[in-house]
Amino acid sequence: MGPLVARLGRAGQRLKHADRARPWVLDTAVVFMVFLLFGLPDLLHAVGVIGGDGDGPRRFRMAFTRLPVAGMLALQAGLVLPLLWRRRAPAAAFGAVTAVFVLQWALGAALRADVALFVALYSLTLHGRLRQLPWACAVTMGALGLVAARVSTAVSVWDALFFLLSTATAALALGLMIRIRRAQLAGLRDRAARLEIERDQRGRLAVAAERTRVAREMHDIVGHNLSVIITLADAGAYAADVAPERGQEALHLIGDTGRQALGELRRVLGVLREADGPPAEPELSPQPGLTDIDALCEGVRAAGLEVVYRTAGDIDALDSGVQLTVYRIVQEALTNTLKHAGAGARANLAIVAEETRLTMTVQDSGPPTPGAGPRTANEEGHGLVGMRERAALYGGHVSAGPAGTGWTVRVDLDLTPQEGAP
C-alpha cells in the first residue's frame, strides 16, 4: 500500500508540473472526456446506432422533445465547450453553461451532457471568487427546479429535486474541500519558507555576533602585545649601542611577549578551527582575570611605562566574566597609554570593588616630552568602542577624556545579579 501511494503521489506531482507548463491540455481533456462519456451516447441514439432499451427509456422519450442531430450537436457544444475556460474564467464558463442548460430544458430536451453544469459549478467553487458562490447556488437551484418541473410527468418532483440538488451539493462540497486543502498547503509552504528565512537570519546574526566577539578579542590581544613589542624594539635599538645588555634584555622581553600573544591567539582561534580527525589534546589556558593584571603591568613596565596598581575590596570574589571584562579594559587602556604617552610616562591604575558596583580608573601623566599636549577628546578608535561594548554587558559605562597633560579612563560596572540568573 505504501509504494502504491508513493507512486500515485509522484504521478500526481508530474501531472501538476505538466499542467502548469500546458494548462490547455487538461482543459481540452476534460471537454473531450465529458463529450465522450455523456455527449456521444446521445448522438448515437439520435442516429439510430444504439436503440432504446426497456420501458423506462420509452417513458422518458414520450416526456421529452426529440431533437434533430444538428440541434443536439449545437446544444452539446454550448454545454461542453465553455468548460475550456472553466479555470481561467470560471464565472463566465458557469454562466454560459447555465444559459444553454436553461435553453435546452425550456425546449423540453434532455441531454446527458447536462453534467457540464455540475462540472462548471465545481470549477467556479474551486477557482472563482467566494462571493460569487451565493448567486451561483441560487441560479443552479432555479435551473434544477426547471428540470424537476419538466420531468414531473415521469418522476416525482421531490425525488427529482432531491437527486439533482444532492448532485449539485456534492459538486459544491468537493470544490470547497479541495480549495480549503490547497489554501492550507499554501499556508504551510509559506510558513515553512518564513521559518527557513528566520533560521537563516538567526544563523547570520549568530555568526555576526561571534565575529564581533572574536574581533574584539583579537584587537585586545594583538593591539596590546604589538604595542609592547614595538616599544621594546625601539628601546632595544636605542640601547644596542649604549648598553648592549639592555638591548639583549629587550630582545628576550620581545620573545616572551610574542609567545604570550601567540598563545592567546591560539586560544581565541581554537574555537573556530574545525578538526578533520580526532580532537587533539587542547593546549588552552584559562581566560585571564584580575590575578593576571600584575603580570600585565609587569609587561608594560618592561616596555618603559611606569604603572602604579592598587585595588580595594574583595576583587577575588568577582564573577569570572566580570574579571575578564576588567582585564580586557585595563589591557586596552594601558595599551593606549603606551601608544600615545610613550615610554617614560606614568599611569595610575585603581580598581575598587564594592557590593554592587565596581569602579576602575586609569590615569596617565601624558607624554614626558615637554610641549607635547594630551590627546583630544574626539580621538576615539575601536579600542574605546570595545571598552564600551564590554562595559554594557554589565550595565556599566565608560568615560574617557583628557585630564591635565594626560588622559583618564573611568569605568563603572553594575555587579547586581540579573533576574533569573543562577
Short mmCIF file of C-alpha atoms in Angstrom, two decimals:
data_model
loop_
_atom_site.label_atom_id
_atom_site.label_comp_id
_atom_site.label_asym_id
_atom_site.label_seq_id
_atom_site.Cartn_x
_atom_site.Cartn_y
_atom_site.Cartn_z
CA MET A 1 0.00 0.00 0.00
CA GLY A 2 2.84 2.36 0.84
CA PRO A 3 4.71 2.02 -2.50
CA LEU A 4 1.42 2.40 -4.39
CA VAL A 5 0.62 5.65 -2.57
CA ALA A 6 4.15 6.90 -3.22
CA ARG A 7 3.86 6.13 -6.95
CA LEU A 8 0.47 7.83 -7.12
CA GLY A 9 1.94 10.86 -5.34
CA ARG A 10 4.83 11.06 -7.82
CA ALA A 11 2.42 10.69 -10.73
CA GLY A 12 0.29 13.49 -9.29
CA GLN A 13 3.35 15.74 -9.00
CA ARG A 14 4.35 15.05 -12.60
CA LEU A 15 0.78 15.78 -13.75
CA LYS A 16 0.77 19.03 -11.78
CA HIS A 17 4.06 20.18 -13.34
CA ALA A 18 2.81 19.29 -16.82
CA ASP A 19 -0.45 21.17 -16.18
CA ARG A 20 1.49 24.29 -15.14
CA ALA A 21 3.50 24.13 -18.35
CA ARG A 22 0.50 23.48 -20.68
CA PRO A 23 -2.84 24.15 -18.90
CA TRP A 24 -4.82 23.94 -22.14
CA VAL A 25 -4.06 20.20 -22.38
CA LEU A 26 -6.02 19.32 -19.22
CA ASP A 27 -8.88 21.68 -20.09
CA THR A 28 -9.17 20.09 -23.54
CA ALA A 29 -9.01 16.61 -21.99
CA VAL A 30 -11.90 17.46 -19.63
CA VAL A 31 -14.04 18.68 -22.56
CA PHE A 32 -13.19 15.58 -24.58
CA MET A 33 -13.99 13.21 -21.70
CA VAL A 34 -17.33 14.89 -20.95
CA PHE A 35 -18.33 14.69 -24.60
CA LEU A 36 -17.09 11.09 -24.95
CA LEU A 37 -18.88 9.82 -21.82
CA PHE A 38 -22.09 11.88 -21.95
CA GLY A 39 -22.47 13.55 -25.34
CA LEU A 40 -21.58 10.72 -27.71
CA PRO A 41 -24.21 8.22 -26.40
CA ASP A 42 -27.00 10.75 -27.14
CA LEU A 43 -25.66 11.25 -30.67
CA LEU A 44 -25.51 7.51 -31.26
CA HIS A 45 -29.14 7.22 -30.08
CA ALA A 46 -30.15 10.07 -32.37
CA VAL A 47 -28.62 8.49 -35.49
CA GLY A 48 -30.02 5.05 -34.58
CA VAL A 49 -26.74 3.31 -33.91
CA ILE A 50 -27.93 2.49 -30.38
CA GLY A 51 -31.62 1.80 -29.86
CA GLY A 52 -33.81 2.31 -26.78
CA ASP A 53 -33.95 -0.43 -24.13
CA GLY A 54 -36.79 -1.13 -21.75
CA ASP A 55 -39.94 0.73 -20.67
CA GLY A 56 -38.06 3.34 -18.71
CA PRO A 57 -36.28 5.00 -21.62
CA ARG A 58 -39.51 4.75 -23.70
CA ARG A 59 -41.47 6.60 -20.99
CA PHE A 60 -38.84 9.33 -20.82
CA ARG A 61 -38.80 9.72 -24.62
CA MET A 62 -42.51 10.45 -24.51
CA ALA A 63 -41.97 13.19 -21.89
CA PHE A 64 -39.10 14.96 -23.68
CA THR A 65 -38.72 16.62 -27.07
CA ARG A 66 -36.80 14.68 -29.71
CA LEU A 67 -34.09 16.94 -31.16
CA PRO A 68 -32.55 16.71 -34.62
CA VAL A 69 -28.86 15.79 -34.79
CA ALA A 70 -27.83 19.33 -35.71
CA GLY A 71 -29.77 20.85 -32.81
CA MET A 72 -28.41 18.25 -30.40
CA LEU A 73 -24.84 18.95 -31.55
CA ALA A 74 -25.38 22.69 -31.10
CA LEU A 75 -26.72 22.27 -27.55
CA GLN A 76 -23.93 19.82 -26.64
CA ALA A 77 -21.32 22.26 -27.93
CA GLY A 78 -22.92 25.05 -25.88
CA LEU A 79 -22.78 22.86 -22.77
CA VAL A 80 -19.31 21.37 -23.20
CA LEU A 81 -17.12 23.92 -24.98
CA PRO A 82 -17.33 26.63 -22.23
CA LEU A 83 -15.51 24.17 -19.98
CA LEU A 84 -12.36 25.07 -21.93
CA TRP A 85 -12.06 28.27 -19.87
CA ARG A 86 -13.50 26.86 -16.63
CA ARG A 87 -10.24 27.67 -14.75
CA ARG A 88 -9.27 30.94 -16.43
CA ALA A 89 -12.79 32.45 -16.28
CA PRO A 90 -14.93 30.17 -14.10
CA ALA A 91 -17.79 32.65 -13.66
CA ALA A 92 -18.11 33.21 -17.43
CA ALA A 93 -17.96 29.47 -18.11
CA PHE A 94 -20.62 28.77 -15.48
CA GLY A 95 -22.86 31.50 -16.90
CA ALA A 96 -22.55 30.17 -20.47
CA VAL A 97 -23.23 26.58 -19.45
CA THR A 98 -26.23 27.60 -17.31
CA ALA A 99 -27.71 29.67 -20.14
CA VAL A 100 -27.52 26.75 -22.59
CA PHE A 101 -28.81 24.40 -19.86
CA VAL A 102 -31.91 26.57 -19.28
CA LEU A 103 -32.49 26.96 -23.04
CA GLN A 104 -32.29 23.20 -23.55
CA TRP A 105 -34.79 22.43 -20.80
CA ALA A 106 -37.07 25.24 -21.96
CA LEU A 107 -37.21 23.38 -25.28
CA GLY A 108 -38.10 20.22 -23.33
CA ALA A 109 -34.97 18.30 -24.36
CA ALA A 110 -32.92 16.07 -22.08
CA LEU A 111 -29.20 15.51 -22.68
CA ARG A 112 -26.60 13.53 -20.79
CA ALA A 113 -24.16 16.41 -21.41
CA ASP A 114 -26.11 18.36 -18.75
CA VAL A 115 -23.48 17.05 -16.35
CA ALA A 116 -21.42 20.01 -17.62
CA LEU A 117 -23.49 22.23 -15.27
CA PHE A 118 -22.14 20.39 -12.23
CA VAL A 119 -18.58 20.50 -13.61
CA ALA A 120 -18.93 24.26 -14.13
CA LEU A 121 -20.31 24.69 -10.57
CA TYR A 122 -17.38 22.68 -9.18
CA SER A 123 -14.89 24.78 -11.18
CA LEU A 124 -16.48 28.03 -10.01
CA THR A 125 -16.28 26.85 -6.39
CA LEU A 126 -12.62 25.84 -6.76
CA HIS A 127 -11.22 28.62 -8.96
CA GLY A 128 -13.69 31.51 -8.68
CA ARG A 129 -14.28 34.17 -6.08
CA LEU A 130 -16.12 33.06 -2.97
CA ARG A 131 -18.51 35.98 -3.11
CA GLN A 132 -19.78 34.59 -6.45
CA LEU A 133 -20.99 31.35 -4.86
CA PRO A 134 -24.30 32.63 -3.40
CA TRP A 135 -25.68 33.82 -6.73
CA ALA A 136 -24.27 30.73 -8.48
CA CYS A 137 -26.10 28.48 -5.99
CA ALA A 138 -29.30 30.46 -6.49
CA VAL A 139 -29.05 30.20 -10.28
CA THR A 140 -28.33 26.47 -10.03
CA MET A 141 -31.35 25.88 -7.80
CA GLY A 142 -33.57 27.75 -10.27
CA ALA A 143 -32.26 25.76 -13.24
CA LEU A 144 -32.65 22.46 -11.40
CA GLY A 145 -36.15 23.47 -10.36
CA LEU A 146 -37.00 23.87 -14.05
CA VAL A 147 -35.67 20.34 -14.70
CA ALA A 148 -37.77 18.92 -11.84
CA ALA A 149 -40.86 20.57 -13.27
CA ARG A 150 -40.15 19.17 -16.74
CA VAL A 151 -39.66 15.58 -15.53
CA SER A 152 -42.70 15.66 -13.22
CA THR A 153 -44.67 13.55 -15.73
CA ALA A 154 -42.21 10.70 -15.34
CA VAL A 155 -40.65 11.22 -11.87
CA SER A 156 -41.87 12.78 -8.66
CA VAL A 157 -40.85 16.44 -8.38
CA TRP A 158 -39.43 15.93 -4.89
CA ASP A 159 -37.48 12.85 -5.92
CA ALA A 160 -36.06 14.73 -8.88
CA LEU A 161 -35.17 17.76 -6.72
CA PHE A 162 -33.54 15.54 -4.11
CA PHE A 163 -31.35 13.81 -6.68
CA LEU A 164 -30.42 16.97 -8.58
CA LEU A 165 -29.74 19.11 -5.51
CA SER A 166 -27.73 16.29 -3.91
CA THR A 167 -25.54 16.14 -7.03
CA ALA A 168 -25.09 19.93 -7.03
CA THR A 169 -24.26 19.87 -3.30
CA ALA A 170 -21.65 17.16 -3.90
CA ALA A 171 -20.01 19.24 -6.63
CA LEU A 172 -20.05 22.30 -4.39
CA ALA A 173 -18.66 20.41 -1.39
CA LEU A 174 -15.90 18.79 -3.45
CA GLY A 175 -14.82 22.16 -4.80
CA LEU A 176 -14.78 23.72 -1.33
CA MET A 177 -12.86 20.80 0.16
CA ILE A 178 -10.12 20.94 -2.47
CA ARG A 179 -9.97 24.75 -2.23
CA ILE A 180 -9.56 24.65 1.56
CA ARG A 181 -6.93 21.92 1.27
CA ARG A 182 -4.96 23.96 -1.25
CA ALA A 183 -5.16 27.03 0.98
CA GLN A 184 -3.89 25.00 3.93
CA LEU A 185 -0.97 23.63 1.90
CA ALA A 186 -0.13 27.11 0.63
CA GLY A 187 -0.17 28.39 4.22
CA LEU A 188 2.11 25.57 5.35
CA ARG A 189 4.53 26.24 2.49
CA ASP A 190 4.56 29.94 3.29
CA ARG A 191 5.17 29.25 6.98
CA ALA A 192 7.97 26.83 6.14
CA ALA A 193 9.57 29.45 3.89
CA ARG A 194 9.31 32.09 6.62
CA LEU A 195 10.76 29.72 9.21
CA GLU A 196 13.66 28.95 6.87
CA ILE A 197 14.29 32.67 6.37
CA GLU A 198 14.15 33.27 10.13
CA ARG A 199 16.54 30.35 10.70
CA ASP A 200 18.99 31.80 8.18
CA GLN A 201 18.68 35.23 9.77
CA ARG A 202 19.34 33.80 13.24
CA GLY A 203 22.35 31.98 11.85
CA ARG A 204 23.70 35.16 10.26
CA LEU A 205 23.13 37.12 13.46
CA ALA A 206 24.92 34.44 15.48
CA VAL A 207 27.82 34.48 13.03
CA ALA A 208 27.99 38.27 13.17
CA ALA A 209 27.95 38.24 16.97
CA GLU A 210 30.71 35.61 17.07
CA ARG A 211 32.77 37.55 14.56
CA THR A 212 32.37 40.69 16.64
CA ARG A 213 33.45 38.84 19.79
CA VAL A 214 36.48 37.31 18.09
CA ALA A 215 37.40 40.66 16.51
CA ARG A 216 37.20 42.33 19.91
CA GLU A 217 39.42 39.65 21.48
CA MET A 218 41.87 39.84 18.59
CA HIS A 219 42.04 43.62 18.87
CA ASP A 220 42.77 43.42 22.59
CA ILE A 221 45.42 40.72 22.22
CA VAL A 222 47.18 41.92 19.06
CA GLY A 223 46.92 45.62 19.84
CA HIS A 224 48.36 45.33 23.32
CA ASN A 225 51.15 42.92 22.57
CA LEU A 226 52.23 44.63 19.36
CA SER A 227 52.37 47.96 21.18
CA VAL A 228 54.60 46.39 23.83
CA ILE A 229 56.78 44.71 21.19
CA ILE A 230 57.18 47.92 19.19
CA THR A 231 58.12 49.90 22.28
CA LEU A 232 60.63 47.23 23.37
CA ALA A 233 62.11 47.06 19.87
CA ASP A 234 62.59 50.84 19.79
CA ALA A 235 64.18 50.80 23.24
CA GLY A 236 66.40 47.85 22.29
CA ALA A 237 67.58 49.56 19.13
CA TYR A 238 68.45 52.68 21.12
CA ALA A 239 70.23 50.66 23.86
CA ALA A 240 72.18 48.46 21.45
CA ASP A 241 75.00 50.99 21.18
CA VAL A 242 74.78 52.49 24.67
CA ALA A 243 74.06 49.41 26.83
CA PRO A 244 74.19 46.15 24.87
CA GLU A 245 72.98 44.15 27.87
CA ARG A 246 69.77 46.24 27.94
CA GLY A 247 69.28 45.57 24.25
CA GLN A 248 69.63 41.85 24.87
CA GLU A 249 67.12 42.08 27.70
CA ALA A 250 64.69 43.89 25.38
CA LEU A 251 65.01 41.08 22.84
CA HIS A 252 64.21 38.48 25.49
CA LEU A 253 61.15 40.50 26.54
CA ILE A 254 60.07 40.77 22.91
CA GLY A 255 60.27 36.99 22.59
CA ASP A 256 58.28 36.43 25.78
CA THR A 257 55.63 38.94 24.72
CA GLY A 258 55.39 37.36 21.26
CA ARG A 259 54.99 33.87 22.70
CA GLN A 260 52.28 35.13 25.07
CA ALA A 261 50.44 36.79 22.20
CA LEU A 262 50.73 33.62 20.09
CA GLY A 263 49.31 31.51 22.92
CA GLU A 264 46.35 33.84 23.38
CA LEU A 265 45.70 33.90 19.65
CA ARG A 266 45.69 30.10 19.56
CA ARG A 267 43.22 30.05 22.43
CA VAL A 268 40.87 32.51 20.68
CA LEU A 269 41.11 30.94 17.23
CA GLY A 270 40.89 27.40 18.60
CA VAL A 271 37.12 27.68 18.89
CA LEU A 272 36.89 28.46 15.16
CA ARG A 273 39.06 25.59 13.94
CA GLU A 274 37.25 22.51 12.64
CA ALA A 275 39.38 19.45 13.32
CA ASP A 276 39.37 16.90 10.49
CA GLY A 277 40.50 13.98 12.62
CA PRO A 278 40.05 13.04 16.28
CA PRO A 279 40.41 16.05 18.60
CA ALA A 280 43.94 16.56 19.89
CA GLU A 281 44.75 17.33 23.47
CA PRO A 282 43.81 21.01 23.92
CA GLU A 283 46.58 23.46 24.68
CA LEU A 284 44.37 26.10 26.19
CA SER A 285 44.85 28.37 29.18
CA PRO A 286 42.05 29.82 31.32
CA GLN A 287 40.61 33.20 30.42
CA PRO A 288 42.61 35.96 32.11
CA GLY A 289 41.27 37.52 35.30
CA LEU A 290 42.23 40.14 37.87
CA THR A 291 45.11 37.99 39.17
CA ASP A 292 46.74 38.35 35.74
CA ILE A 293 46.76 42.16 35.87
CA ASP A 294 50.02 42.08 37.85
CA ALA A 295 51.72 40.21 35.01
CA LEU A 296 50.14 42.61 32.53
CA CYS A 297 51.55 45.58 34.42
CA GLU A 298 54.99 43.94 34.55
CA GLY A 299 54.99 43.56 30.80
CA VAL A 300 54.01 47.20 30.34
CA ARG A 301 56.67 48.29 32.82
CA ALA A 302 59.24 46.35 30.83
CA ALA A 303 58.26 48.45 27.82
CA GLY A 304 59.14 51.61 29.76
CA LEU A 305 55.78 52.70 31.19
CA GLU A 306 55.68 53.23 34.94
CA VAL A 307 52.49 51.70 36.34
CA VAL A 308 51.17 52.09 39.89
CA TYR A 309 48.49 49.48 40.54
CA ARG A 310 46.24 49.35 43.60
CA THR A 311 43.00 47.60 44.47
CA ALA A 312 40.29 47.91 47.11
CA GLY A 313 37.57 45.47 48.09
CA ASP A 314 37.20 41.72 47.59
CA ILE A 315 38.16 41.53 43.93
CA ASP A 316 38.88 37.78 44.05
CA ALA A 317 35.20 37.04 44.69
CA LEU A 318 34.12 38.69 41.43
CA ASP A 319 32.50 36.67 38.71
CA SER A 320 34.88 35.30 36.05
CA GLY A 321 33.03 37.23 33.35
CA VAL A 322 33.47 40.48 35.26
CA GLN A 323 37.15 39.72 35.80
CA LEU A 324 37.68 39.07 32.07
CA THR A 325 35.88 42.32 31.22
CA VAL A 326 38.00 44.33 33.65
CA TYR A 327 41.20 42.67 32.44
CA ARG A 328 40.49 43.46 28.79
CA ILE A 329 39.55 47.07 29.57
CA VAL A 330 42.75 47.53 31.62
CA GLN A 331 44.74 45.93 28.81
CA GLU A 332 43.24 48.31 26.24
CA ALA A 333 43.68 51.38 28.48
CA LEU A 334 47.35 50.61 29.21
CA THR A 335 47.97 49.87 25.53
CA ASN A 336 46.54 53.27 24.60
CA THR A 337 48.68 54.91 27.29
CA LEU A 338 51.81 53.18 25.99
CA LYS A 339 50.91 54.08 22.42
CA HIS A 340 50.13 57.77 22.97
CA ALA A 341 52.09 58.72 26.09
CA GLY A 342 55.09 56.51 25.28
CA ALA A 343 57.87 55.15 27.41
CA GLY A 344 58.75 57.22 30.44
CA ALA A 345 55.15 58.16 31.20
CA ARG A 346 53.37 57.23 34.42
CA ALA A 347 50.00 55.52 34.77
CA ASN A 348 47.91 55.08 37.90
CA LEU A 349 45.57 52.08 37.85
CA ALA A 350 42.95 51.71 40.55
CA ILE A 351 40.23 49.04 40.86
CA VAL A 352 37.65 49.41 43.63
CA ALA A 353 35.08 46.65 44.20
CA GLU A 354 32.02 47.35 46.33
CA GLU A 355 28.90 45.29 46.95
CA THR A 356 27.03 46.27 43.81
CA ARG A 357 29.50 48.47 41.89
CA LEU A 358 33.00 48.17 40.52
CA THR A 359 34.99 51.22 39.57
CA MET A 360 38.18 51.20 37.56
CA THR A 361 40.35 54.24 36.78
CA VAL A 362 43.42 54.53 34.55
CA GLN A 363 45.04 57.95 34.60
CA ASP A 364 48.32 58.70 32.84
CA SER A 365 50.65 61.67 33.13
CA GLY A 366 50.85 62.26 29.41
CA PRO A 367 53.95 62.29 27.17
CA PRO A 368 57.15 63.07 29.09
CA THR A 369 58.40 65.21 26.19
CA PRO A 370 57.94 68.87 27.06
CA GLY A 371 55.38 70.67 24.96
CA ALA A 372 53.50 67.54 23.87
CA GLY A 373 49.87 68.02 24.80
CA PRO A 374 47.27 65.42 25.64
CA ARG A 375 45.07 63.72 23.11
CA THR A 376 41.90 65.49 22.08
CA ALA A 377 38.58 64.13 23.22
CA ASN A 378 37.45 63.22 19.69
CA GLU A 379 40.35 60.80 19.16
CA GLU A 380 38.23 57.67 19.54
CA GLY A 381 39.06 54.42 17.80
CA HIS A 382 37.99 50.80 18.04
CA GLY A 383 39.57 50.45 21.49
CA LEU A 384 37.14 52.78 23.24
CA VAL A 385 34.23 51.25 21.31
CA GLY A 386 35.30 47.79 22.55
CA MET A 387 35.54 49.09 26.12
CA ARG A 388 32.01 50.46 25.97
CA GLU A 389 30.67 47.21 24.49
CA ARG A 390 32.26 45.16 27.26
CA ALA A 391 31.04 47.52 29.98
CA ALA A 392 27.50 47.50 28.53
CA LEU A 393 27.30 43.75 29.21
CA TYR A 394 27.23 44.59 32.93
CA GLY A 395 25.09 47.71 32.76
CA GLY A 396 28.14 49.94 33.02
CA HIS A 397 29.53 52.88 31.13
CA VAL A 398 32.96 54.17 30.13
CA SER A 399 34.11 57.78 30.19
CA ALA A 400 37.42 58.82 28.63
CA GLY A 401 38.98 62.21 28.09
CA PRO A 402 41.95 64.49 28.71
CA ALA A 403 42.93 65.35 32.27
CA GLY A 404 45.69 67.94 32.52
CA THR A 405 48.55 66.82 30.28
CA GLY A 406 47.41 63.19 30.35
CA TRP A 407 44.36 61.07 29.75
CA THR A 408 41.86 59.41 32.09
CA VAL A 409 39.67 56.38 31.51
CA ARG A 410 36.97 55.65 34.08
CA VAL A 411 34.78 52.55 34.03
CA ASP A 412 31.77 51.90 36.25
CA LEU A 413 30.19 48.40 36.26
CA ASP A 414 26.98 47.18 37.88
CA LEU A 415 27.53 43.98 39.88
CA THR A 416 23.87 43.50 40.84
CA PRO A 417 22.76 39.92 39.86
CA GLN A 418 20.28 39.87 36.98
CA GLU A 419 16.81 38.39 37.50
CA GLY A 420 16.72 34.73 36.61
CA ALA A 421 20.48 34.34 36.93
CA PRO A 422 21.56 31.24 38.83
#
